[in-house]
PDB file of C-alpha atoms and ligand atoms in Angstrom:
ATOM      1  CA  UNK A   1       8.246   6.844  -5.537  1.00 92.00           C
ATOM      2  CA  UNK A   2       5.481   7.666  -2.791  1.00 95.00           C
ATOM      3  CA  UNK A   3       6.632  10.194  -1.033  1.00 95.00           C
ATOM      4  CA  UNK A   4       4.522  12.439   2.285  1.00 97.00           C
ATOM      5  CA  UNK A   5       6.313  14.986   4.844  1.00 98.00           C
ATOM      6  CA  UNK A   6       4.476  15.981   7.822  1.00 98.00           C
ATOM      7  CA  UNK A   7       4.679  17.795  11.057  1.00 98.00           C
ATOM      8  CA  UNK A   8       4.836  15.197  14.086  1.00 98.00           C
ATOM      9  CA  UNK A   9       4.544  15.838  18.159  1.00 95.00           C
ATOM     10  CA  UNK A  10       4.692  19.285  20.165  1.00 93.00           C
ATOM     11  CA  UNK A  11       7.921  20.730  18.278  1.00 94.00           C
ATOM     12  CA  UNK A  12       6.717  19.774  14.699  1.00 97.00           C
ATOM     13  CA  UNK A  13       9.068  17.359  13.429  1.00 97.00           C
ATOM     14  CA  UNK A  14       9.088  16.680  10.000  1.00 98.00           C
ATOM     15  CA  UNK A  15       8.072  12.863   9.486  1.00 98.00           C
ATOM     16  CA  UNK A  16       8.576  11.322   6.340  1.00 98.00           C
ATOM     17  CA  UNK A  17       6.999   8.441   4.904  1.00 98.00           C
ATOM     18  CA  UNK A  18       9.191   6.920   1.469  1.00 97.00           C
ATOM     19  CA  UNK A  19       7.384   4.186  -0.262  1.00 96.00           C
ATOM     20  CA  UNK A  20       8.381   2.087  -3.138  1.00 96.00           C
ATOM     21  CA  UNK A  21       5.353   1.760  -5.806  1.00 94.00           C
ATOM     22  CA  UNK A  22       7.011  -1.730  -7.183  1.00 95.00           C
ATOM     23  CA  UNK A  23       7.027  -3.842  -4.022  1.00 97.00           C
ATOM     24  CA  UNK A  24       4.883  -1.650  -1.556  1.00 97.00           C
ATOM     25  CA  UNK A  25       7.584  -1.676   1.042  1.00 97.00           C
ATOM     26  CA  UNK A  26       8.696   2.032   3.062  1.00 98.00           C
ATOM     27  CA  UNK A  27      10.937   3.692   4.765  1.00 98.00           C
ATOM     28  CA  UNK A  28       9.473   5.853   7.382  1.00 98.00           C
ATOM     29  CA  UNK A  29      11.934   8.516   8.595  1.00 98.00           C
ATOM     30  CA  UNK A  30      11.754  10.613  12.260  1.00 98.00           C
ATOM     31  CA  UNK A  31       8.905   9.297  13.731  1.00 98.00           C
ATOM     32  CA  UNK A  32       9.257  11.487  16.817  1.00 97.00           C
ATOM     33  CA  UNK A  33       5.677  11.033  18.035  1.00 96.00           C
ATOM     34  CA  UNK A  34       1.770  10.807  16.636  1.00 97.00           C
ATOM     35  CA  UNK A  35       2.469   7.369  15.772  1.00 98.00           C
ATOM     36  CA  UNK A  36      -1.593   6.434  14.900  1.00 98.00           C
ATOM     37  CA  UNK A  37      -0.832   9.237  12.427  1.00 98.00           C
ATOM     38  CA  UNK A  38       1.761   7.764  10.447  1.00 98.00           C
ATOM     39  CA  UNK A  39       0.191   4.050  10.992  1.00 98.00           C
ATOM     40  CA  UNK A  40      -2.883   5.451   9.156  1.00 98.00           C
ATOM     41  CA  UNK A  41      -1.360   7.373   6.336  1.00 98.00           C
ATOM     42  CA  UNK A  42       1.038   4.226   5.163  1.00 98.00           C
ATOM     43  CA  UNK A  43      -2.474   1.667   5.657  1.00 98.00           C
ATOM     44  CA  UNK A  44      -4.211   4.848   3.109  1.00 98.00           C
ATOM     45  CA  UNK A  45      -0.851   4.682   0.561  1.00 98.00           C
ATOM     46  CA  UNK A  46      -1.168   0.459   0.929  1.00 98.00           C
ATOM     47  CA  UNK A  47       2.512   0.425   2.427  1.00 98.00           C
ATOM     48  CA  UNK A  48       4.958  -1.598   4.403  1.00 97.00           C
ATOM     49  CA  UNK A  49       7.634  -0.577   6.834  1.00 97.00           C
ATOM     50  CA  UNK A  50      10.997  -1.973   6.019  1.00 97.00           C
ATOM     51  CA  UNK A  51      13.176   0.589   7.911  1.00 97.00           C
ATOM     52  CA  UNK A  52      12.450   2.963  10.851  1.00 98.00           C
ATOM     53  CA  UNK A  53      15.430   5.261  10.536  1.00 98.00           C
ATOM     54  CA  UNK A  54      15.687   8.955  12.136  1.00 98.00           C
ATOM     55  CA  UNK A  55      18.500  11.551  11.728  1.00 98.00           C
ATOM     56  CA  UNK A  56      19.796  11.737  15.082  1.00 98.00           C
ATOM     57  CA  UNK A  57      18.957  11.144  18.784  1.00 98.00           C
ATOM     58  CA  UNK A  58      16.971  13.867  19.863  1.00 97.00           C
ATOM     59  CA  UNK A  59      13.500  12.856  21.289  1.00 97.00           C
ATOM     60  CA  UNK A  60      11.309  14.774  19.119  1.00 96.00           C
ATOM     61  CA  UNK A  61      12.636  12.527  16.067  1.00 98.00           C
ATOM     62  CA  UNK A  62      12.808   9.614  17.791  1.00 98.00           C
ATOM     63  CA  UNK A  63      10.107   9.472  20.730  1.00 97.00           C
ATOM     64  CA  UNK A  64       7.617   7.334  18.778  1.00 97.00           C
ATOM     65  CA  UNK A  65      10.392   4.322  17.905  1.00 98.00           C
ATOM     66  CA  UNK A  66       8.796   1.656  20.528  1.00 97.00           C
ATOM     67  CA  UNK A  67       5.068   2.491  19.905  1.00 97.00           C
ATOM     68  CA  UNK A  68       5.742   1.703  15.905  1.00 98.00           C
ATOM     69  CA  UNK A  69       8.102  -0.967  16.447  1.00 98.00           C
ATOM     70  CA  UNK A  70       5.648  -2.636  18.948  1.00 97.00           C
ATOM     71  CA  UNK A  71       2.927  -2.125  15.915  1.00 97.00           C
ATOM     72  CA  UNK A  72       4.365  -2.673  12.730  1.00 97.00           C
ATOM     73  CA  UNK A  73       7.637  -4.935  13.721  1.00 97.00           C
ATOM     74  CA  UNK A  74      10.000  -3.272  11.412  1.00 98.00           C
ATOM     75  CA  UNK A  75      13.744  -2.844  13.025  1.00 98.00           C
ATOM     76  CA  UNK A  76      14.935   0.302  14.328  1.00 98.00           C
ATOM     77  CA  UNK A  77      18.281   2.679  13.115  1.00 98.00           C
ATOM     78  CA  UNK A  78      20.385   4.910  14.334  1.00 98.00           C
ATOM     79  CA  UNK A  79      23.592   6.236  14.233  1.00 98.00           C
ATOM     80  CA  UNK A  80      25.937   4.754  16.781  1.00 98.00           C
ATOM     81  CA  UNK A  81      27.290   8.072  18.106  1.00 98.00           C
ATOM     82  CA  UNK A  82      23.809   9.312  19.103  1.00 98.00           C
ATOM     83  CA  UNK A  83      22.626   6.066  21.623  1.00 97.00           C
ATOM     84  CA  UNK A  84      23.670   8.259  24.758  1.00 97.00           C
ATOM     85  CA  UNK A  85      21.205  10.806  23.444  1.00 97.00           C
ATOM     86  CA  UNK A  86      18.676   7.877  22.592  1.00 97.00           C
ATOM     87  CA  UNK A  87      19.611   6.241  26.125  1.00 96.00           C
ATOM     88  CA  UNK A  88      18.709   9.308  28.186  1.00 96.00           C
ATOM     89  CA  UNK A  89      15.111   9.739  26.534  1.00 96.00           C
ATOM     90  CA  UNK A  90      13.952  10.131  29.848  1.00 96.00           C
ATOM     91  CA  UNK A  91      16.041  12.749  30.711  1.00 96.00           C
ATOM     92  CA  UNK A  92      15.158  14.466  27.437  1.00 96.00           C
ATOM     93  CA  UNK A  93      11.628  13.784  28.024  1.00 95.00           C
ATOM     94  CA  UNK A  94      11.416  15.684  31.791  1.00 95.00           C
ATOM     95  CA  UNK A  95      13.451  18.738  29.988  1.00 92.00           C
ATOM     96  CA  UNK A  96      10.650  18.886  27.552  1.00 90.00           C
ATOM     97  CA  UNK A  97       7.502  18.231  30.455  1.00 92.00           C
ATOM     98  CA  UNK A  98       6.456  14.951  28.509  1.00 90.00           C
ATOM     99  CA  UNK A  99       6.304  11.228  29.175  1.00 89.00           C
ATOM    100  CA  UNK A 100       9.379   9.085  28.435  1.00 92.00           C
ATOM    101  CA  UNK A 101       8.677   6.183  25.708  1.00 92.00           C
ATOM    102  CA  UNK A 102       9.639   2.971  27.351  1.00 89.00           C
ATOM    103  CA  UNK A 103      12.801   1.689  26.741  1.00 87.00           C
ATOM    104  CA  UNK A 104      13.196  -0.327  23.462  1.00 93.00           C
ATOM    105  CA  UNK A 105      16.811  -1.349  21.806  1.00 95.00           C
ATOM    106  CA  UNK A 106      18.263  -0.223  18.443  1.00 97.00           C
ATOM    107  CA  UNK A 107      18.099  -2.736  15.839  1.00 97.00           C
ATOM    108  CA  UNK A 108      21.064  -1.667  13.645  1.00 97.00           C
ATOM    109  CA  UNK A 109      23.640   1.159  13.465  1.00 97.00           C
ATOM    110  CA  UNK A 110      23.919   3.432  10.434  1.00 97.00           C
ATOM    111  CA  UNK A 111      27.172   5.039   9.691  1.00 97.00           C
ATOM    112  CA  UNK A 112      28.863   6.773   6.372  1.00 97.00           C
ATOM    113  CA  UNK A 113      28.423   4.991   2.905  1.00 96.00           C
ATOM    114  CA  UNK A 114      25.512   2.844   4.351  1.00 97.00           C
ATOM    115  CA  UNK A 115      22.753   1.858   1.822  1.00 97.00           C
ATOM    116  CA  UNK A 116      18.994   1.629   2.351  1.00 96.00           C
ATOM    117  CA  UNK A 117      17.676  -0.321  -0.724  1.00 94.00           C
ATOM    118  CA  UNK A 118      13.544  -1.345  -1.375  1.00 93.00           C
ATOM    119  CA  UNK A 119      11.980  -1.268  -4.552  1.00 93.00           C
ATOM    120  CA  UNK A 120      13.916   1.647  -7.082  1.00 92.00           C
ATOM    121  CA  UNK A 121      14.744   3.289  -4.067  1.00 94.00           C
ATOM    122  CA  UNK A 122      18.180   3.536  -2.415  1.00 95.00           C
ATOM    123  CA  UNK A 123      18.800   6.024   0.350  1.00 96.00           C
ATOM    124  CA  UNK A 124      22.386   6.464   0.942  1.00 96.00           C
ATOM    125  CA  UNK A 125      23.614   7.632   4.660  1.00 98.00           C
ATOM    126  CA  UNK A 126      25.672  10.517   5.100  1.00 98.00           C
ATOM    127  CA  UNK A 127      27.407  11.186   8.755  1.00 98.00           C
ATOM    128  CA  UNK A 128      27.043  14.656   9.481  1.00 98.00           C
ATOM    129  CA  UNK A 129      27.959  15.741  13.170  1.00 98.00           C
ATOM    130  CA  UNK A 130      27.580  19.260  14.815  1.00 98.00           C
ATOM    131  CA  UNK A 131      23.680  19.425  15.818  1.00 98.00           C
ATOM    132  CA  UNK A 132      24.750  15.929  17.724  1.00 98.00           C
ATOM    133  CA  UNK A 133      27.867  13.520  17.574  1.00 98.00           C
ATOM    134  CA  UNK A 134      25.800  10.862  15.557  1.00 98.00           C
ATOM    135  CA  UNK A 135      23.591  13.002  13.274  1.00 98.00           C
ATOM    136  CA  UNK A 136      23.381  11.766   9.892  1.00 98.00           C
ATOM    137  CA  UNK A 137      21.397  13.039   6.758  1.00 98.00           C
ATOM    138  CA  UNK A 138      19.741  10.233   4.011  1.00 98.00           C
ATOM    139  CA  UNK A 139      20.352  11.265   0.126  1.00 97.00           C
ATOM    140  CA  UNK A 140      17.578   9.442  -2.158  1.00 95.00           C
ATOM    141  CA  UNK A 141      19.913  10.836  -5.444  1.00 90.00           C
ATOM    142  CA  UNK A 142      16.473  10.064  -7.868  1.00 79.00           C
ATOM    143  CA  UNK A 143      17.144  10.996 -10.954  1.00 65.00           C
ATOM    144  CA  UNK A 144      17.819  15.006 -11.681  1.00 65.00           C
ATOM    145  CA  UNK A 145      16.002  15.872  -8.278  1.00 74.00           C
ATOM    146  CA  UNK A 146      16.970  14.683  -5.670  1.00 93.00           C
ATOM    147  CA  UNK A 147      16.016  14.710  -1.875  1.00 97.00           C
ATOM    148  CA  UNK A 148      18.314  15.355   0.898  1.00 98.00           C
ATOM    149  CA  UNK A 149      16.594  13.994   4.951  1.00 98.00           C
ATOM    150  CA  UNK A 150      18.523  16.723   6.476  1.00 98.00           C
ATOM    151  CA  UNK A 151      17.282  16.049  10.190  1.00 98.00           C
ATOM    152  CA  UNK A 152      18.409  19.030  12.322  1.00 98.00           C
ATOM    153  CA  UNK A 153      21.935  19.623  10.463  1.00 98.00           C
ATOM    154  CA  UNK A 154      20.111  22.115   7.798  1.00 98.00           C
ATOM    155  CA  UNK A 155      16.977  24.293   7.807  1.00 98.00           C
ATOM    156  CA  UNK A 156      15.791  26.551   5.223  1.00 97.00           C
ATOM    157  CA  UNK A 157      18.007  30.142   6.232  1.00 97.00           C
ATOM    158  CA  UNK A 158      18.998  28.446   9.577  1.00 97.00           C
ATOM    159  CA  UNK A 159      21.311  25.617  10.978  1.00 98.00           C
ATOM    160  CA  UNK A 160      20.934  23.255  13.561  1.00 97.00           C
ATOM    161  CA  UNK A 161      21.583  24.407  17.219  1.00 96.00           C
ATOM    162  CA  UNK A 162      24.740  23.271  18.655  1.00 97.00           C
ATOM    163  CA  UNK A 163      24.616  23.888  22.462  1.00 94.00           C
ATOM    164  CA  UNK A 164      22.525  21.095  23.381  1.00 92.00           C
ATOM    165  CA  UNK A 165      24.785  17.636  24.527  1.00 91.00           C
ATOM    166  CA  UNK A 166      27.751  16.971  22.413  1.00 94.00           C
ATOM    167  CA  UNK A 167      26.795  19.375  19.820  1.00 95.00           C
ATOM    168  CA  UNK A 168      29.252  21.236  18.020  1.00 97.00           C
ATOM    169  CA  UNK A 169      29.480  24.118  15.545  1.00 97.00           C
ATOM    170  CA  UNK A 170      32.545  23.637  14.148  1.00 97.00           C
ATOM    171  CA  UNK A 171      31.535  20.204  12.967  1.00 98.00           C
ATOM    172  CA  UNK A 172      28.412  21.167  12.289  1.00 98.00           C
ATOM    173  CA  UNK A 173      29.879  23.783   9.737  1.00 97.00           C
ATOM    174  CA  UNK A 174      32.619  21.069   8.786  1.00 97.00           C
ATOM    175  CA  UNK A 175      29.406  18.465   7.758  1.00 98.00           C
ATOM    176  CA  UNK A 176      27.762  21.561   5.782  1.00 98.00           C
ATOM    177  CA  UNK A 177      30.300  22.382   3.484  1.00 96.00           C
ATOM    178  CA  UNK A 178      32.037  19.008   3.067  1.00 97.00           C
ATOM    179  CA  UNK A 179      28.939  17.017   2.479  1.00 96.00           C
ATOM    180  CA  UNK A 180      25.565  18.908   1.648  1.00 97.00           C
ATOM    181  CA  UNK A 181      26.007  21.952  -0.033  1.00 95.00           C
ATOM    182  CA  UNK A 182      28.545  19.277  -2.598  1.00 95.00           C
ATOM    183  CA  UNK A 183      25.010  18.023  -3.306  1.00 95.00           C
ATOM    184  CA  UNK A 184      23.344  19.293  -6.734  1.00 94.00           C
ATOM    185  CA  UNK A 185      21.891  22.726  -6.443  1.00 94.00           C
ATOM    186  CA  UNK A 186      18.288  21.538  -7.257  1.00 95.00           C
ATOM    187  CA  UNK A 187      18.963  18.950  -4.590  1.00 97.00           C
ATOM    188  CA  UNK A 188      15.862  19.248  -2.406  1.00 97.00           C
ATOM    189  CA  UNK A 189      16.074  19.469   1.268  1.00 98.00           C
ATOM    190  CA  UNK A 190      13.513  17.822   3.349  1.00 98.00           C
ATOM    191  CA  UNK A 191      15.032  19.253   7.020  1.00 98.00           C
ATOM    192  CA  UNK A 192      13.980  18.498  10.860  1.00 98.00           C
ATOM    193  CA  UNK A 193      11.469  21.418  11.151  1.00 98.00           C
ATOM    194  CA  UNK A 194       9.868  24.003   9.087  1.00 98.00           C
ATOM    195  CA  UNK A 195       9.311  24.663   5.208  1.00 98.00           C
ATOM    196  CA  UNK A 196      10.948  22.601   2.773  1.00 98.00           C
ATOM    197  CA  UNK A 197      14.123  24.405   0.404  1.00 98.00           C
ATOM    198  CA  UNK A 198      16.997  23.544  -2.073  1.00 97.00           C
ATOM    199  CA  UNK A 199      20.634  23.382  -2.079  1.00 97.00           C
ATOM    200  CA  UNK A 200      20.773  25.953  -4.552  1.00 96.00           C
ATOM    201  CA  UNK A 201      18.371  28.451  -2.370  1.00 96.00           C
ATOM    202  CA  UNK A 202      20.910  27.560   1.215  1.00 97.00           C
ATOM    203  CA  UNK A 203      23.942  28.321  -0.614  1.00 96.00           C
ATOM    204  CA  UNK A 204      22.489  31.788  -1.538  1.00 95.00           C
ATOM    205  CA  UNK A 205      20.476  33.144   0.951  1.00 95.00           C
ATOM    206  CA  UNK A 206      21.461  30.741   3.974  1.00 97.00           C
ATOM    207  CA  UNK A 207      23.604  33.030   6.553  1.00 96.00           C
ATOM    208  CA  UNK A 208      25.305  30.295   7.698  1.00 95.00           C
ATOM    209  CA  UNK A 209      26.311  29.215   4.073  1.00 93.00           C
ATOM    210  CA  UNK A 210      26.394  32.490   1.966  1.00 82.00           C
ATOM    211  CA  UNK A 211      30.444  32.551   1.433  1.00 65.00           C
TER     212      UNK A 211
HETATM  213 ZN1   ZN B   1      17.532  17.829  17.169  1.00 51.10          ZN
HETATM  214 ZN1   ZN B   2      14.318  18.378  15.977  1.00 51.10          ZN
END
């Protein structure tokens, strides 16, 4: 598995480029903006986009979806519950003092239980609402390590925000403990912003999830 994280656009999104080594093809997750960026990394790791997926609807994880559609031709996905989010980009845009991406329509909708399969990799879709109504985390199980895409639902010693539009903390807390910290301990967690952590290391020393 080829795996690279890195920081994308003004708030430092986490980007994440997952590559099969058998058939070359990728899965590039949250491409909120520096599109060139990502376009040259998966030319350097000789990959192919199969998916463009991102974790929710907020415009730092999804502002670069037309410019890397446009280029690379690979379909778009989101989670149903987050296309009013995705809809008012330019709204989010002006909030933020930067340009609104053009319009450009969601391939396919992603919900609970979905599968992401290329090469020996399967991501598996988790719904997991509170930071928005359609935020949803992808679980690559590997084999005794594996990776949780936590988007904005999990940071390491923090939790999404919930006060932004249609955010919640109840379900936010609900999504936590029903279906991430189940994960393994030595689970690791690949979240929105910031450093990277474990299960294991939220469930001890995350506020939000010490019981
Ligand atoms: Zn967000
Ligand atoms: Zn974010």
């Amino acid at each position: 598995m080829i795996i690279e994280t890195f920081p994308v656009g003004m708030l430092q999104c986490n980007c994440t480029i997952l590559g099969s080594e058998q058939t070359r093809e990728a899965v590039v997750i949250d491409p909120g903006d520096d599109i060139p960026e990502v376009l040259a990394r998966l030319k350097r790791l000789r990959l192919t986009p199969k998916y463009i997926i991102a974790t929710h609807g907020h415009i730092d994880h999804v502002g670069g979806f037309k410019e890397i559609k446009d280029l690379t031709g690979a379909p778009l996905y989101l989670h149903r519950s987050d296309l009013f989010l995705y809809e008012a980009l330019p709204m989010q845009a002006q909030l933020l003092g930067i340009a609104a991406p053009d319009p450009c329509a969601i391939d396919a909708h992603l919900d609970e239980g979905d599968e992401l399969g290329f090469g020996e990799i399967t991501l598996r879709v988790h719904h997991t609402p509170g930071h928005t109504p359609g935020s949803i985390c992808f679980h690559e199980p590997g084999h005794d390590d594996g990776r949780l895409f936590a988007g904005d639902t999990l940071f390491m010693g923090s939790i999404g925000r919930t006060d932004l539009w249609g955010g919640s903390f109840e379900e936010i807390m609900d999504s936590l403990h029903r279906k991430v910290v189940t994960l393994p301990e030595n689970t690791i967690v690949v979240p929105g912003h910031g450093p990277l952590t474990t299960i294991g290391r939220e469930k001890r020393f995350n506020p939000f999830l010490r019981r």
